[in-house]
Amino acid sequence: MKVGIAGFGVVGRRRRDCIERHPHMQVVAVCDQAFDGEGMLPDGTRYFRDYRRLLEEGLDALIVCLTNDIAADVTIAGLESGLHVFCEKPPGRSVEDIVRVIAHERRHPSLKLMYGFNHRYHESVQESLAIMRSGELGKVINMRGVYGKAKLITFNQPDWRTKREIAGGGVLLDQGIHMVDLMRLLGGDFTEVHSFISNSHWGYDVEDNAYALMRTAEGVVGMLNSSATQWRHRFHLDINLDRGSLILGGILSGTKSYGAETLTVVRADPDNDRGDPKEVITRYNRDPSWDEEMRAFADSVLNGKPVQSGTSDDALRTMQLVFKIYHADSAWRKAYNIQDPDIHE
């Protein structure tokens, strides 16, 4: 499978490494505005500045690692060029962007479209899913999630994340979307949402904090804080079920700033354990998520299988929940003209 990568920054290069480790995938060309013209990398990979030139390279698949303002347009261009497409989260700046993509996807039912929510492929998340699906701990009662970093721009990232016209949103859309997606994956679709959104600390026109209280139609309650004022970087998700809890603490990342990745499995016996139940803690020492996600995409394309996780519907519903959180704060809704995302149901 010949692959092109649109956007060859940190994430695009990481995706290239994953592809090169796959026995049936090869990166033949990349594009990025940082290149000075066109040419060939030392390893023989062709490079361009314009994604349109990339699409002329006889590709089978396109990986989109671009800014939010153009991710949807390039995804659509890939589909219209007859390519299978893998696009990093978020799918665009707005719910309307992913709705546009889905309209084009439906015109090409033979093509695969997958979205990169790589936290789904972390071992702690996969094991949590397996435990929940086994039913041994019963049904979910509630969830509490925190995902935060110390600034909107960390580790020398480009500043487009602070610009609404490019990003579409702040810390919730950029980083918190991973937690939103996991809470949907593990708890179901949240239909009732209350929130407070703030940009009072860093002062950009995108949020630096989002606080949400949510409930599914089945009664699962979720609480979420997505923050760019979390001075000690933090990833934490508590899931309380009928007969115990799953606690995801820390996440392995390129920066190593979110602590060790652990899963604590609590088996409750409230009549006898006096609130101090037995726990089993697993600590993970590797991050297979990027390779596993690329392997899943390749398997779907090469073997004609439906995309199982990270579908366009997953992307749509996660984006809708992000924008429900924005919309639920009346002051934020008015200040930035946030439309009701449910109109796209």
XYZ file of C-alpha atoms in Angstrom:
345
model
C 0.000 0.000 0.000
C 1.550 3.272 -1.138
C 0.928 6.018 1.413
C 1.241 9.795 1.322
C 1.345 11.981 4.427
C -0.153 15.477 4.339
C 1.471 17.416 7.181
C 4.970 16.257 8.080
C 5.452 17.726 11.531
C 5.829 15.799 14.795
C 2.693 13.709 14.334
C 3.206 13.145 10.612
C 6.737 11.864 11.261
C 5.499 9.588 14.010
C 2.895 8.155 11.657
C 5.621 7.641 9.033
C 7.654 5.618 11.515
C 4.631 3.402 12.245
C 3.973 2.874 8.555
C 7.589 1.956 7.865
C 7.349 -0.750 10.555
C 4.346 -2.277 8.784
C 5.292 -4.980 6.265
C 2.636 -4.000 3.730
C 2.766 -0.201 3.830
C 5.266 2.270 2.419
C 5.418 6.066 2.575
C 6.259 7.277 -0.930
C 5.588 11.018 -0.576
C 4.890 13.726 1.996
C 3.907 17.384 1.954
C 4.345 20.240 4.365
C 4.439 24.021 4.148
C 7.803 23.916 5.926
C 9.511 22.453 2.861
C 11.344 24.817 0.578
C 9.921 23.742 -2.764
C 9.878 20.139 -3.981
C 12.459 17.405 -3.872
C 13.468 14.092 -2.375
C 14.388 13.186 1.194
C 17.590 11.197 1.803
C 15.570 7.963 2.026
C 14.004 8.530 -1.413
C 10.662 9.847 -0.203
C 9.384 12.653 -2.428
C 8.292 15.884 -0.758
C 6.084 18.813 -1.758
C 4.697 21.981 -0.241
C 1.165 21.585 -1.673
C -1.097 18.630 -0.857
C -2.501 18.761 -4.403
C 0.883 17.670 -5.729
C 0.924 14.878 -3.173
C -2.387 13.561 -4.542
C -0.817 13.152 -7.973
C 1.682 10.552 -6.728
C -0.254 7.341 -7.453
C -1.130 6.732 -3.813
C -3.391 4.091 -2.300
C -3.912 5.903 1.015
C -3.540 9.353 2.521
C -2.633 10.224 6.118
C -3.857 13.704 7.120
C -1.897 15.410 9.940
C -2.825 19.027 9.256
C -4.218 21.985 11.160
C -7.907 21.923 11.994
C -8.861 24.549 9.430
C -7.844 22.426 6.438
C -8.040 18.841 7.746
C -11.572 18.306 6.454
C -10.866 19.800 3.022
C -7.798 17.612 2.504
C -9.666 14.530 3.738
C -12.388 15.249 1.187
C -9.787 15.793 -1.528
C -8.269 12.423 -0.698
C -11.616 10.643 -0.917
C -12.457 12.379 -4.176
C -9.073 11.227 -5.525
C -10.045 7.615 -4.802
C -7.823 7.213 -1.744
C -8.400 5.554 1.585
C -7.908 8.217 4.254
C -6.694 8.269 7.849
C -7.136 11.682 9.508
C -5.836 12.780 12.891
C -8.242 14.160 15.470
C -10.009 16.523 15.521
C -11.734 16.066 12.147
C -11.946 19.843 11.699
C -12.836 23.078 13.407
C -16.529 22.293 13.799
C -19.252 19.675 13.613
C -20.088 21.035 10.168
C -16.634 19.974 8.956
C -17.122 16.300 9.808
C -20.669 16.388 8.411
C -19.214 17.599 5.085
C -16.653 14.804 5.112
C -19.306 12.158 5.777
C -21.335 13.385 2.805
C -18.320 12.723 0.563
C -17.539 9.427 2.300
C -21.014 8.147 1.414
C -20.307 8.788 -2.258
C -17.368 6.374 -2.082
C -18.526 3.296 -0.140
C -15.521 1.240 -1.274
C -13.059 3.611 0.427
C -12.040 3.409 4.087
C -12.060 6.499 6.295
C -10.640 6.321 9.802
C -9.943 8.958 12.445
C -6.951 8.949 14.771
C -8.059 8.751 18.399
C -4.939 6.897 19.494
C -5.820 6.893 23.214
C -8.346 4.147 22.353
C -5.389 1.889 21.537
C -3.480 2.330 24.801
C -3.190 -0.924 26.720
C -4.863 0.479 29.835
C -7.906 1.498 27.790
C -8.045 -1.800 25.916
C -7.933 -3.775 29.163
C -10.608 -1.543 30.705
C -12.838 -2.210 27.708
C -12.305 -5.962 28.033
C -13.226 -5.922 31.740
C -16.316 -3.811 31.120
C -17.489 -5.995 28.247
C -17.051 -9.118 30.369
C -19.699 -7.782 32.769
C -17.782 -8.899 35.854
C -18.008 -5.445 37.472
C -21.545 -4.711 36.295
C -22.770 -1.540 34.648
C -21.240 1.927 34.779
C -22.639 4.303 37.413
C -20.482 7.379 36.898
C -17.193 8.658 35.496
C -14.800 11.460 36.442
C -12.130 12.590 34.015
C -9.316 15.160 34.175
C -6.943 15.849 31.301
C -4.770 18.902 31.648
C -1.525 20.597 30.766
C 0.232 23.755 31.912
C -0.317 25.911 28.804
C -2.210 25.918 25.536
C 1.119 25.653 23.713
C 3.577 23.205 25.247
C 6.884 21.698 24.150
C 7.496 24.204 21.348
C 4.251 23.460 19.532
C 3.222 25.972 16.846
C 0.929 28.768 18.036
C -2.038 27.988 15.754
C -3.721 26.260 18.702
C -4.346 29.698 20.230
C -6.104 31.084 17.146
C -9.816 30.407 16.842
C -9.858 30.968 13.075
C -7.440 28.050 12.644
C -8.112 25.802 15.631
C -11.856 26.288 16.157
C -11.439 25.740 19.888
C -8.875 25.501 22.661
C -7.738 22.870 25.129
C -11.009 20.905 24.995
C -10.950 20.490 21.210
C -7.191 19.953 21.019
C -6.405 17.684 23.980
C -9.594 17.182 25.976
C -11.244 15.593 22.939
C -9.311 12.418 23.819
C -11.016 12.287 27.224
C -14.385 13.138 25.691
C -13.908 10.287 23.221
C -12.909 7.807 25.941
C -15.860 8.764 28.131
C -18.170 8.175 25.166
C -16.456 4.881 24.372
C -16.663 3.613 27.948
C -19.863 5.261 29.186
C -22.122 5.803 26.184
C -23.495 8.887 24.487
C -24.123 11.806 26.828
C -27.356 13.583 25.942
C -27.716 16.085 28.808
C -24.835 18.519 29.296
C -24.140 21.431 31.666
C -20.881 23.341 31.494
C -18.673 26.291 32.352
C -16.120 27.390 29.742
C -13.363 29.887 30.502
C -10.478 31.687 28.833
C -9.819 33.971 31.791
C -6.225 32.920 32.495
C -4.311 32.865 29.203
C -6.595 35.386 27.519
C -6.833 33.894 24.026
C -10.125 33.637 22.146
C -10.137 29.883 22.762
C -10.831 28.183 26.074
C -8.158 27.346 28.624
C -10.627 25.446 30.858
C -13.804 23.473 30.251
C -15.855 21.976 33.089
C -18.739 19.669 32.199
C -21.403 17.656 34.016
C -23.106 15.201 31.677
C -25.640 12.361 31.724
C -26.544 9.608 29.275
C -30.111 8.514 28.542
C -29.355 5.410 30.657
C -28.375 7.561 33.652
C -24.582 7.332 33.548
C -23.184 10.604 34.897
C -19.862 11.991 33.700
C -17.789 14.843 35.094
C -14.968 16.340 33.051
C -12.300 19.011 33.414
C -10.146 19.788 30.388
C -7.532 22.301 31.448
C -4.613 24.393 30.249
C -3.903 25.516 33.834
C -2.988 22.062 35.153
C 0.532 22.915 36.286
C 1.370 19.285 36.971
C 0.312 17.573 33.742
C -2.437 15.077 34.481
C -4.487 12.331 32.863
C -6.952 10.589 35.173
C -10.236 8.747 34.622
C -12.310 7.114 37.371
C -15.025 4.706 36.256
C -17.328 3.467 39.005
C -19.433 0.385 38.296
C -21.913 -1.768 40.246
C -19.258 -4.035 41.747
C -16.057 -2.058 41.571
C -14.046 0.610 39.819
C -11.571 1.063 37.015
C -9.058 3.868 37.540
C -6.897 4.962 34.623
C -4.016 7.067 35.869
C -1.346 8.632 33.722
C -0.803 8.024 30.024
C 2.365 7.196 28.156
C 3.137 9.972 25.703
C 6.035 11.343 23.713
C 6.634 14.017 26.336
C 6.606 11.574 29.292
C 4.996 14.379 31.325
C 1.730 12.644 32.279
C 3.293 10.065 34.574
C 3.294 6.285 34.499
C 0.338 4.677 32.755
C -1.585 2.500 35.195
C -4.890 0.693 35.480
C -6.249 0.051 38.967
C -8.979 -2.583 39.152
C -11.060 -2.292 42.327
C -13.439 -5.098 43.333
C -15.843 -3.668 45.871
C -17.389 -5.445 48.858
C -18.953 -2.488 50.699
C -20.555 -4.655 53.406
C -17.160 -5.960 54.473
C -14.302 -3.857 53.096
C -15.236 -0.640 54.953
C -14.415 1.500 51.968
C -10.924 0.051 51.562
C -11.385 -2.666 48.939
C -8.790 -4.875 47.317
C -7.028 -3.354 44.330
C -4.864 -4.735 41.561
C -2.624 -2.173 39.859
C -1.062 -2.801 36.458
C 1.689 -0.493 35.256
C 2.372 -0.337 31.523
C 5.870 0.251 30.200
C 5.245 0.702 26.480
C 2.921 2.605 24.182
C 1.765 0.419 21.279
C -1.132 2.721 20.425
C 0.341 4.388 17.339
C 1.423 1.137 15.708
C -1.800 -0.660 16.643
C -3.910 2.135 15.184
C -1.988 2.085 11.894
C -2.234 -1.707 11.857
C -6.005 -1.486 12.255
C -6.253 0.998 9.378
C -4.081 -1.180 7.139
C -6.090 -4.288 8.013
C -9.303 -2.513 7.070
C -7.885 -1.382 3.721
C -5.916 -4.487 2.737
C -8.511 -7.043 3.828
C -11.677 -5.119 2.992
C -12.878 -5.011 6.590
C -15.105 -2.269 8.033
C -13.346 0.276 10.242
C -14.063 -0.897 13.784
C -12.858 1.986 15.948
C -12.356 5.607 14.960
C -15.091 5.613 12.344
C -16.499 8.821 10.887
C -19.531 8.246 13.138
C -17.218 8.076 16.175
C -15.639 11.350 15.043
C -19.041 12.966 14.496
C -20.431 11.957 17.886
C -17.280 12.968 19.749
C -17.265 16.349 17.990
C -20.953 16.787 18.781
C -20.256 16.186 22.466
C -17.362 18.662 22.456
C -19.651 21.281 20.955
C -22.507 20.381 23.294
C -20.108 21.273 26.102
C -19.331 24.599 24.408
C -23.011 25.249 23.653
C -24.206 24.465 27.186
C -22.446 27.524 28.621
C -24.796 30.346 27.621
C -22.161 33.074 27.908
C -19.655 31.140 25.796
C -22.364 30.240 23.289
C -23.281 33.891 22.875
C -19.701 35.183 22.784
C -18.595 32.823 20.010
C -21.899 32.072 18.282
C -21.786 28.357 19.050
C -24.560 26.563 17.206
C -26.506 23.642 18.666
C -24.643 20.546 17.387
C -27.806 18.424 17.618
C -29.140 20.054 14.458
C -26.861 17.631 12.583
C -28.534 14.506 13.946
